[in-house]
Amino acid sequence: MIDLRLLRDNPDVVRASQVARGDDPALVDQALDADSRRRSALTDFEQMRAEQKSLGKKVAQAQGEEKTALLAHTKQLAEGVKARQKDADDAEAQLKDILYKISNVIEGAPPGGEDDYVVLREEGTIRDFAAEGFTPRDHLELGEGLRAIDTERGAKVSGARFYYLTGIGARLELALLNAAMDQAIQEGFTPVITPTLVRPEIMQGTGFLGAHADEIYRLEADDLYLVGTSEVALAGYHSGEILDLSDGPKRYAGWSACYRREAGSYGKDTRGIIRVHQFHKVEMFSYIDPADAEAEHQRLLGWEEAMLRKCELPYRVIDTAAGDLGSSAARKFDCEAWLPTQERYLELTSTSNCTTFQARRLGVRERVEVDGKTETRTVATLNGTLGTTRWIVAILENHQQPDGSVRVPEGLRPYLGGLEVLEPVAPSAGSSSGASKGSSKVTK
């Protein structure tokens, strides 16, 4: 949640952020009203409690009618104390409920909605397939030719938007994610295999149970949620703890399966494995001094771009508009790779600066020295994607060759035993699709 002191001292900043996001600015005034009522009730409570203690001494010394009167007043005070305590508790509960509805305050994000992003730069060279003399195949056609992707059997077993990665498809995903994890380790991240089921308080703490809660799978019988990113489990890893960041940030690279309902996306990217219900991802996550959060955001973006260069993908970097940010992000940069068959850019990575928003909800603090005294303060958290299943889409399409084979980017070759080219395999007799049993041929 946002800093209550910021809300009190600079309510116009929070209102402006709400407006920029397309959220309700009236929540700011509702929160301030609840906070004022809570503080007023607590002040009255403390004054009545002090008077109660003072009366206790007088009652012990009084006699007769004076004592009777004091006892009656004491009883009246006790009822008042109880009432003001309830008022304070009710106002605090209302304040907390309202604060959970207010999104993080944006920091530098451009105004507007989904289509109002700002392109910061374009990197790499987009291939001219016409000049090369052939029409590019899409990733599913290529994947079926390689016997790497099988959406037909995925749908048979699990329903729409599920798939199998088989043979070289499975190896390619492992190569990509292992390359991402190795890069993260080289940059000082601790590798983590995270839980994919989390408690409601952890999911809520990271900001995922707001406007996009319908994207999340929930196991009602166990009151657990399936994560859509290991960011959730990594944010909860240090919940309720006081960290020592004196030697620098704590950085984790989480590898997990991820699950998304894709609610409201019917008809969008239904072909292949662009928008699916289950995938794997390596996610970077940082706990850091809030003063260094902006610089860390640029570092995370740099590491994402380094991974894209390893995969030799043309891409652009966009600054996401305020109205398209998740509730926990103050700013977000996306890297989008070029998708030849659709002649558009496809999001492959996101990195978000969540400032102190998630950590405040989850109670993650650090010890600091202020004027010779040790105090605690809320840390900042940031996250960034370093590799997902979706990258296979861009790799296959951008590195395809006229015969349906696919050149392996040099950065991934060590993770595929030195393979340079993936060659298609003819469907076997009796196969129901191009994604039949076996695996693609490979050449060095």
Short mmCIF file of C-alpha atoms in Angstrom, two decimals:
data_model
loop_
_atom_site.label_atom_id
_atom_site.label_comp_id
_atom_site.label_asym_id
_atom_site.label_seq_id
_atom_site.Cartn_x
_atom_site.Cartn_y
_atom_site.Cartn_z
CA MET A 1 0.00 0.00 0.00
CA ILE A 2 1.04 3.61 -0.31
CA ASP A 3 2.81 5.50 2.46
CA LEU A 4 0.20 6.99 4.81
CA ARG A 5 2.50 9.95 5.49
CA LEU A 6 2.59 10.70 1.76
CA LEU A 7 -1.19 10.55 1.69
CA ARG A 8 -1.46 13.03 4.57
CA ASP A 9 1.28 15.42 3.45
CA ASN A 10 0.76 15.30 -0.34
CA PRO A 11 -2.76 14.13 -1.11
CA ASP A 12 -2.75 15.98 -4.44
CA VAL A 13 0.16 13.81 -5.62
CA VAL A 14 -1.83 10.67 -4.86
CA ARG A 15 -4.97 12.09 -6.46
CA ALA A 16 -3.05 12.95 -9.61
CA SER A 17 -1.62 9.42 -9.73
CA GLN A 18 -5.10 7.94 -9.39
CA VAL A 19 -6.39 10.14 -12.22
CA ALA A 20 -3.42 9.25 -14.45
CA ARG A 21 -4.13 5.55 -13.90
CA GLY A 22 -7.83 5.97 -14.60
CA ASP A 23 -8.58 5.01 -10.99
CA ASP A 24 -10.92 6.71 -8.51
CA PRO A 25 -9.33 9.83 -6.91
CA ALA A 26 -12.18 9.98 -4.37
CA LEU A 27 -10.48 7.12 -2.53
CA VAL A 28 -7.87 9.61 -1.34
CA ASP A 29 -10.45 11.74 0.49
CA GLN A 30 -12.15 8.64 1.86
CA ALA A 31 -8.83 7.45 3.26
CA LEU A 32 -8.04 10.84 4.78
CA ASP A 33 -11.48 10.94 6.42
CA ALA A 34 -11.04 7.45 7.90
CA ASP A 35 -7.56 8.37 9.11
CA SER A 36 -8.87 11.55 10.75
CA ARG A 37 -11.68 9.67 12.50
CA ARG A 38 -9.24 7.01 13.67
CA ARG A 39 -6.81 9.54 15.13
CA SER A 40 -9.60 11.53 16.78
CA ALA A 41 -11.02 8.38 18.37
CA LEU A 42 -7.57 7.33 19.60
CA THR A 43 -6.97 10.79 21.12
CA ASP A 44 -10.30 10.61 22.98
CA PHE A 45 -9.50 7.05 24.04
CA GLU A 46 -6.14 8.02 25.51
CA GLN A 47 -7.62 11.01 27.36
CA MET A 48 -10.39 8.87 28.85
CA ARG A 49 -7.89 6.18 29.84
CA ALA A 50 -5.76 8.78 31.62
CA GLU A 51 -8.82 10.09 33.44
CA GLN A 52 -9.73 6.51 34.38
CA LYS A 53 -6.36 6.00 36.03
CA SER A 54 -6.64 9.29 37.88
CA LEU A 55 -10.14 8.45 39.12
CA GLY A 56 -8.94 5.06 40.33
CA LYS A 57 -6.74 6.76 42.93
CA LYS A 58 -9.54 9.13 44.01
CA VAL A 59 -12.05 6.28 44.39
CA ALA A 60 -9.65 4.45 46.70
CA GLN A 61 -9.48 7.47 48.99
CA ALA A 62 -13.13 8.63 48.81
CA GLN A 63 -15.99 7.66 51.07
CA GLY A 64 -19.75 7.91 51.21
CA GLU A 65 -21.61 9.86 48.55
CA GLU A 66 -18.38 11.10 46.98
CA LYS A 67 -17.26 7.54 46.39
CA THR A 68 -20.65 6.59 44.95
CA ALA A 69 -20.49 9.51 42.52
CA LEU A 70 -16.92 8.68 41.52
CA LEU A 71 -17.83 5.06 40.90
CA ALA A 72 -20.74 6.11 38.68
CA HIS A 73 -18.46 8.42 36.72
CA THR A 74 -15.86 5.64 36.44
CA LYS A 75 -18.47 3.33 34.98
CA GLN A 76 -19.50 6.00 32.50
CA LEU A 77 -15.85 6.54 31.53
CA ALA A 78 -15.34 2.81 31.03
CA GLU A 79 -18.26 2.72 28.61
CA GLY A 80 -16.83 5.75 26.78
CA VAL A 81 -13.38 4.16 26.57
CA LYS A 82 -14.90 1.02 25.12
CA ALA A 83 -16.94 3.01 22.61
CA ARG A 84 -13.98 5.12 21.46
CA GLN A 85 -11.83 2.00 21.13
CA LYS A 86 -14.48 0.50 18.87
CA ASP A 87 -14.67 3.73 16.87
CA ALA A 88 -10.90 3.68 16.41
CA ASP A 89 -10.89 0.02 15.42
CA ASP A 90 -13.72 0.53 12.92
CA ALA A 91 -12.02 3.56 11.37
CA GLU A 92 -8.72 1.69 11.16
CA ALA A 93 -10.40 -1.24 9.40
CA GLN A 94 -12.05 1.16 6.95
CA LEU A 95 -8.73 2.95 6.37
CA LYS A 96 -6.93 -0.30 5.68
CA ASP A 97 -9.63 -1.41 3.27
CA ILE A 98 -9.44 1.89 1.36
CA LEU A 99 -5.63 1.92 1.30
CA TYR A 100 -5.63 -1.53 -0.28
CA LYS A 101 -7.73 -0.09 -3.10
CA ILE A 102 -5.32 2.77 -3.87
CA SER A 103 -2.68 1.87 -6.41
CA ASN A 104 0.99 2.73 -6.08
CA VAL A 105 1.89 6.33 -6.87
CA ILE A 106 3.34 6.54 -10.37
CA GLU A 107 6.89 7.81 -10.82
CA GLY A 108 7.66 9.13 -14.29
CA ALA A 109 5.26 6.92 -16.25
CA PRO A 110 3.74 8.64 -19.30
CA PRO A 111 0.03 9.52 -19.10
CA GLY A 112 -2.65 7.59 -20.95
CA GLY A 113 -3.83 4.04 -21.45
CA GLU A 114 -2.72 0.82 -23.10
CA ASP A 115 -1.86 2.43 -26.44
CA ASP A 116 -0.12 5.50 -25.02
CA TYR A 117 3.25 3.93 -24.26
CA VAL A 118 6.43 5.74 -25.26
CA VAL A 119 8.99 3.91 -27.42
CA LEU A 120 12.38 4.55 -25.82
CA ARG A 121 14.50 2.78 -28.45
CA GLU A 122 14.59 0.04 -31.07
CA GLU A 123 17.44 -2.45 -31.19
CA GLY A 124 18.56 -5.05 -33.74
CA THR A 125 17.71 -5.49 -37.40
CA ILE A 126 14.33 -6.68 -38.63
CA ARG A 127 14.76 -9.26 -41.38
CA ASP A 128 13.37 -8.55 -44.85
CA PHE A 129 11.95 -11.94 -45.76
CA ALA A 130 10.72 -10.68 -49.12
CA ALA A 131 14.28 -9.75 -50.05
CA GLU A 132 15.37 -13.22 -48.99
CA GLY A 133 12.81 -14.71 -51.36
CA PHE A 134 10.40 -16.52 -49.03
CA THR A 135 7.32 -16.00 -46.89
CA PRO A 136 7.96 -16.67 -43.18
CA ARG A 137 6.07 -19.43 -41.42
CA ASP A 138 4.49 -18.72 -38.04
CA HIS A 139 5.90 -20.28 -34.88
CA LEU A 140 3.26 -23.01 -34.66
CA GLU A 141 3.86 -24.24 -38.21
CA LEU A 142 7.59 -24.21 -37.55
CA GLY A 143 7.15 -25.88 -34.16
CA GLU A 144 5.00 -28.64 -35.60
CA GLY A 145 7.51 -29.19 -38.38
CA LEU A 146 10.23 -29.58 -35.76
CA ARG A 147 7.92 -31.76 -33.64
CA ALA A 148 8.56 -29.22 -30.91
CA ILE A 149 5.04 -27.92 -30.18
CA ASP A 150 1.82 -29.93 -29.93
CA THR A 151 -1.24 -27.79 -29.23
CA GLU A 152 -3.66 -30.39 -30.58
CA ARG A 153 -2.88 -32.90 -27.88
CA GLY A 154 -2.57 -30.12 -25.31
CA ALA A 155 -6.19 -29.17 -26.03
CA LYS A 156 -7.25 -32.83 -25.96
CA VAL A 157 -5.78 -33.35 -22.50
CA SER A 158 -6.28 -29.97 -20.81
CA GLY A 159 -8.41 -27.73 -23.04
CA ALA A 160 -7.80 -24.59 -25.05
CA ARG A 161 -4.57 -22.64 -24.56
CA PHE A 162 -2.64 -25.66 -23.30
CA TYR A 163 0.16 -27.39 -25.21
CA TYR A 164 3.00 -29.86 -25.08
CA LEU A 165 6.62 -28.95 -25.78
CA THR A 166 8.19 -32.13 -27.11
CA GLY A 167 11.65 -33.17 -28.18
CA ILE A 168 13.66 -30.16 -29.26
CA GLY A 169 10.84 -27.87 -28.06
CA ALA A 170 11.34 -29.03 -24.49
CA ARG A 171 15.11 -28.78 -24.90
CA LEU A 172 14.82 -25.28 -26.33
CA GLU A 173 12.80 -24.05 -23.36
CA LEU A 174 15.28 -25.58 -20.92
CA ALA A 175 18.16 -24.04 -22.86
CA LEU A 176 16.54 -20.60 -22.76
CA LEU A 177 15.71 -20.72 -19.06
CA ASN A 178 19.08 -22.17 -18.08
CA ALA A 179 20.80 -19.41 -20.04
CA ALA A 180 18.65 -16.86 -18.20
CA MET A 181 19.43 -18.40 -14.83
CA ASP A 182 23.16 -18.52 -15.59
CA GLN A 183 23.12 -14.84 -16.51
CA ALA A 184 21.28 -14.00 -13.30
CA ILE A 185 23.78 -15.97 -11.21
CA GLN A 186 26.67 -14.17 -12.92
CA GLU A 187 25.09 -10.87 -11.89
CA GLY A 188 24.86 -11.93 -8.26
CA PHE A 189 21.31 -13.26 -8.05
CA THR A 190 20.53 -16.24 -5.84
CA PRO A 191 18.70 -18.94 -7.82
CA VAL A 192 15.40 -20.07 -6.29
CA ILE A 193 12.83 -22.69 -7.28
CA THR A 194 9.69 -21.12 -5.84
CA PRO A 195 6.32 -22.48 -4.70
CA THR A 196 3.55 -22.03 -7.24
CA LEU A 197 0.76 -22.04 -4.65
CA VAL A 198 0.55 -19.15 -2.19
CA ARG A 199 -1.72 -17.97 0.59
CA PRO A 200 -4.25 -15.15 0.02
CA GLU A 201 -2.32 -12.66 2.16
CA ILE A 202 0.77 -13.11 -0.01
CA MET A 203 -1.17 -12.75 -3.25
CA GLN A 204 -2.95 -9.67 -1.89
CA GLY A 205 0.30 -8.25 -0.54
CA THR A 206 1.86 -8.20 -3.98
CA GLY A 207 -1.13 -6.35 -5.45
CA PHE A 208 -2.54 -9.11 -7.65
CA LEU A 209 -5.98 -9.36 -6.05
CA GLY A 210 -7.19 -6.00 -7.31
CA ALA A 211 -8.59 -5.21 -10.75
CA HIS A 212 -6.96 -8.28 -12.32
CA ALA A 213 -7.98 -10.86 -9.74
CA ASP A 214 -10.01 -12.67 -12.41
CA GLU A 215 -6.71 -13.60 -14.08
CA ILE A 216 -5.73 -15.82 -11.14
CA TYR A 217 -6.56 -19.47 -10.53
CA ARG A 218 -7.83 -20.16 -7.01
CA LEU A 219 -8.09 -23.50 -5.22
CA GLU A 220 -11.13 -22.89 -3.06
CA ALA A 221 -10.87 -26.11 -1.06
CA ASP A 222 -7.39 -25.14 0.16
CA ASP A 223 -7.72 -21.32 -0.01
CA LEU A 224 -4.57 -21.08 -2.10
CA TYR A 225 -3.77 -19.28 -5.32
CA LEU A 226 -1.72 -20.45 -8.31
CA VAL A 227 0.87 -17.80 -9.13
CA GLY A 228 1.11 -16.09 -12.49
CA THR A 229 4.74 -15.23 -11.79
CA SER A 230 7.35 -16.21 -9.22
CA GLU A 231 7.39 -12.51 -8.27
CA VAL A 232 4.56 -13.36 -5.87
CA ALA A 233 6.44 -16.08 -4.00
CA LEU A 234 9.66 -14.05 -3.99
CA ALA A 235 7.87 -10.98 -2.61
CA GLY A 236 6.48 -13.16 0.17
CA TYR A 237 9.83 -14.81 0.89
CA HIS A 238 10.86 -12.14 3.41
CA SER A 239 7.37 -11.08 4.52
CA GLY A 240 7.29 -9.93 8.14
CA GLU A 241 11.09 -9.77 8.31
CA ILE A 242 13.71 -7.09 8.99
CA LEU A 243 16.51 -7.38 6.42
CA ASP A 244 20.16 -6.43 6.54
CA LEU A 245 20.89 -4.57 3.31
CA SER A 246 24.11 -3.00 4.54
CA ASP A 247 26.08 -5.00 1.96
CA GLY A 248 23.71 -4.16 -0.89
CA PRO A 249 20.40 -5.42 -2.24
CA LYS A 250 19.09 -8.95 -1.92
CA ARG A 251 18.55 -10.30 -5.41
CA TYR A 252 16.77 -13.55 -6.28
CA ALA A 253 16.12 -15.29 -9.59
CA GLY A 254 12.99 -17.41 -9.36
CA TRP A 255 12.23 -20.31 -11.71
CA SER A 256 8.66 -21.53 -11.65
CA ALA A 257 5.69 -22.71 -13.60
CA CYS A 258 3.17 -19.88 -13.99
CA TYR A 259 -0.59 -20.00 -14.44
CA ARG A 260 -2.96 -17.39 -15.86
CA ARG A 261 -6.65 -17.68 -16.64
CA GLU A 262 -6.35 -15.16 -19.48
CA ALA A 263 -9.80 -13.89 -18.59
CA GLY A 264 -11.15 -11.42 -21.14
CA SER A 265 -8.63 -12.44 -23.80
CA TYR A 266 -10.93 -14.67 -25.84
CA GLY A 267 -10.03 -14.51 -29.52
CA LYS A 268 -6.61 -12.95 -28.85
CA ASP A 269 -3.50 -14.87 -29.89
CA THR A 270 -5.33 -18.19 -29.76
CA ARG A 271 -3.01 -19.84 -32.26
CA GLY A 272 0.12 -21.45 -30.88
CA ILE A 273 1.74 -20.61 -27.56
CA ILE A 274 1.63 -16.82 -27.40
CA ARG A 275 -1.18 -16.47 -24.85
CA VAL A 276 -1.53 -19.65 -22.80
CA HIS A 277 -2.70 -20.77 -19.37
CA GLN A 278 0.59 -22.36 -18.24
CA PHE A 279 4.22 -21.52 -18.96
CA HIS A 280 7.65 -21.36 -17.32
CA LYS A 281 9.60 -18.26 -16.43
CA VAL A 282 12.79 -17.01 -14.80
CA GLU A 283 12.05 -13.83 -12.85
CA MET A 284 14.50 -11.41 -11.25
CA PHE A 285 13.48 -9.90 -7.91
CA SER A 286 15.28 -7.28 -5.81
CA TYR A 287 14.89 -6.01 -2.24
CA ILE A 288 16.72 -2.71 -2.07
CA ASP A 289 17.17 0.67 -0.37
CA PRO A 290 14.34 2.86 -1.74
CA ALA A 291 16.87 5.55 -2.67
CA ASP A 292 18.50 3.12 -5.14
CA ALA A 293 15.28 1.70 -6.61
CA GLU A 294 15.30 3.84 -9.77
CA ALA A 295 18.90 2.88 -10.56
CA GLU A 296 18.10 -0.79 -9.89
CA HIS A 297 15.20 -0.53 -12.33
CA GLN A 298 17.64 0.48 -15.07
CA ARG A 299 19.96 -2.39 -14.13
CA LEU A 300 17.13 -4.92 -14.41
CA LEU A 301 16.21 -3.52 -17.81
CA GLY A 302 19.84 -3.80 -18.90
CA TRP A 303 19.99 -7.45 -17.90
CA GLU A 304 16.79 -8.16 -19.82
CA GLU A 305 18.25 -6.52 -22.92
CA ALA A 306 21.46 -8.54 -22.56
CA MET A 307 19.37 -11.72 -22.64
CA LEU A 308 17.51 -10.54 -25.74
CA ARG A 309 20.83 -9.91 -27.45
CA LYS A 310 21.95 -13.45 -26.60
CA CYS A 311 18.90 -14.68 -28.46
CA GLU A 312 19.67 -12.28 -31.35
CA LEU A 313 16.16 -10.85 -31.38
CA PRO A 314 15.20 -7.44 -32.79
CA TYR A 315 13.25 -5.61 -30.10
CA ARG A 316 12.06 -2.29 -28.80
CA VAL A 317 11.85 -0.89 -25.26
CA ILE A 318 8.68 0.90 -24.21
CA ASP A 319 7.81 3.03 -21.21
CA THR A 320 4.37 1.77 -20.18
CA ALA A 321 1.67 4.40 -19.72
CA ALA A 322 0.16 5.00 -16.28
CA GLY A 323 -3.22 3.58 -17.21
CA ASP A 324 -1.67 0.26 -18.26
CA LEU A 325 0.38 -0.30 -15.09
CA GLY A 326 -0.42 -3.00 -12.57
CA SER A 327 -1.53 -1.63 -9.22
CA SER A 328 1.82 -2.28 -7.53
CA ALA A 329 4.08 -0.72 -10.20
CA ALA A 330 5.16 2.91 -10.02
CA ARG A 331 6.82 2.53 -13.43
CA LYS A 332 7.27 -0.32 -15.90
CA PHE A 333 9.45 -0.92 -18.95
CA ASP A 334 8.59 -3.64 -21.48
CA CYS A 335 10.86 -5.22 -24.07
CA GLU A 336 8.97 -6.37 -27.14
CA ALA A 337 10.46 -8.60 -29.85
CA TRP A 338 9.51 -8.32 -33.50
CA LEU A 339 7.10 -11.02 -34.70
CA PRO A 340 7.59 -11.38 -38.47
CA THR A 341 4.37 -13.21 -39.39
CA GLN A 342 2.16 -10.69 -37.59
CA GLU A 343 4.37 -7.69 -38.40
CA ARG A 344 4.11 -6.39 -34.88
CA TYR A 345 6.02 -6.34 -31.64
CA LEU A 346 5.30 -8.98 -28.99
CA GLU A 347 5.98 -8.40 -25.30
CA LEU A 348 8.69 -10.72 -23.98
CA THR A 349 9.82 -8.98 -20.79
CA SER A 350 8.57 -6.52 -18.21
CA THR A 351 10.42 -4.88 -15.37
CA SER A 352 8.58 -2.95 -12.67
CA ASN A 353 9.67 -0.63 -9.90
CA CYS A 354 7.19 -1.26 -7.10
CA THR A 355 8.93 1.19 -4.74
CA THR A 356 7.79 0.45 -1.16
CA PHE A 357 4.25 -0.56 -2.14
CA GLN A 358 4.56 -4.36 -1.87
CA ALA A 359 7.00 -4.36 1.02
CA ARG A 360 4.73 -2.13 3.11
CA ARG A 361 1.83 -4.54 2.59
CA LEU A 362 4.02 -7.54 3.40
CA GLY A 363 5.90 -5.98 6.31
CA VAL A 364 9.42 -6.15 4.84
CA ARG A 365 11.77 -3.63 6.45
CA GLU A 366 15.46 -2.91 6.93
CA ARG A 367 17.46 -1.50 9.84
CA VAL A 368 19.08 1.89 9.27
CA GLU A 369 21.04 4.37 11.37
CA VAL A 370 19.40 7.79 11.69
CA ASP A 371 21.13 10.45 13.82
CA GLY A 372 22.98 7.75 15.72
CA LYS A 373 19.84 5.75 16.42
CA THR A 374 18.78 2.44 14.87
CA GLU A 375 15.41 2.57 13.14
CA THR A 376 13.49 0.40 10.70
CA ARG A 377 12.05 1.47 7.37
CA THR A 378 10.22 -0.18 4.51
CA VAL A 379 12.39 -1.46 1.65
CA ALA A 380 11.69 -1.19 -2.07
CA THR A 381 11.01 -4.17 -4.34
CA LEU A 382 11.53 -4.56 -8.08
CA ASN A 383 11.00 -7.38 -10.54
CA GLY A 384 11.95 -8.23 -14.11
CA THR A 385 11.46 -11.11 -16.57
CA LEU A 386 14.60 -12.80 -17.86
CA GLY A 387 13.08 -15.58 -19.94
CA THR A 388 9.73 -17.28 -20.55
CA THR A 389 8.18 -19.94 -22.77
CA ARG A 390 6.86 -17.16 -25.02
CA TRP A 391 10.41 -16.38 -26.16
CA ILE A 392 10.28 -19.58 -28.22
CA VAL A 393 7.73 -17.85 -30.47
CA ALA A 394 10.14 -15.05 -31.33
CA ILE A 395 13.18 -17.34 -31.61
CA LEU A 396 11.51 -19.70 -34.08
CA GLU A 397 10.06 -16.96 -36.28
CA ASN A 398 13.09 -14.67 -36.37
CA HIS A 399 15.65 -17.41 -36.97
CA GLN A 400 13.74 -19.57 -39.45
CA GLN A 401 15.15 -20.60 -42.81
CA PRO A 402 13.35 -21.25 -46.13
CA ASP A 403 13.17 -25.04 -45.62
CA GLY A 404 11.48 -24.72 -42.21
CA SER A 405 14.67 -25.27 -40.27
CA VAL A 406 15.65 -22.83 -37.50
CA ARG A 407 19.09 -21.40 -36.80
CA VAL A 408 20.02 -21.57 -33.11
CA PRO A 409 21.27 -18.23 -31.70
CA GLU A 410 24.90 -18.46 -30.67
CA GLY A 411 24.06 -17.55 -27.08
CA LEU A 412 21.88 -20.66 -26.71
CA ARG A 413 24.11 -23.16 -28.52
CA PRO A 414 26.12 -24.15 -25.41
CA TYR A 415 22.82 -25.12 -23.76
CA LEU A 416 21.85 -27.33 -26.71
CA GLY A 417 25.07 -29.31 -26.99
CA GLY A 418 26.51 -26.98 -29.61
CA LEU A 419 23.63 -27.36 -32.06
CA GLU A 420 23.56 -24.75 -34.80
CA VAL A 421 20.43 -25.65 -36.77
CA LEU A 422 17.15 -27.40 -35.92
CA GLU A 423 15.81 -29.25 -38.92
CA PRO A 424 12.18 -30.22 -39.55
CA VAL A 425 11.05 -33.82 -39.50
CA ALA A 426 8.49 -35.25 -41.91
CA PRO A 427 5.27 -36.46 -40.19
CA SER A 428 5.29 -40.17 -39.49
CA ALA A 429 2.64 -42.45 -41.01
CA GLY A 430 -0.67 -42.25 -39.18
CA SER A 431 0.19 -39.04 -37.37
CA SER A 432 -2.77 -36.76 -36.64
CA SER A 433 -0.64 -33.63 -36.88
CA GLY A 434 2.84 -32.38 -37.58
CA ALA A 435 3.61 -32.71 -33.87
CA SER A 436 3.95 -36.48 -33.86
CA LYS A 437 6.18 -38.71 -31.83
CA GLY A 438 9.92 -38.35 -32.00
CA SER A 439 12.14 -35.31 -32.09
CA SER A 440 13.59 -33.01 -34.72
CA LYS A 441 16.85 -33.64 -36.45
CA VAL A 442 19.68 -31.38 -35.42
CA THR A 443 22.90 -30.43 -37.10
CA LYS A 444 26.12 -28.83 -35.99
#
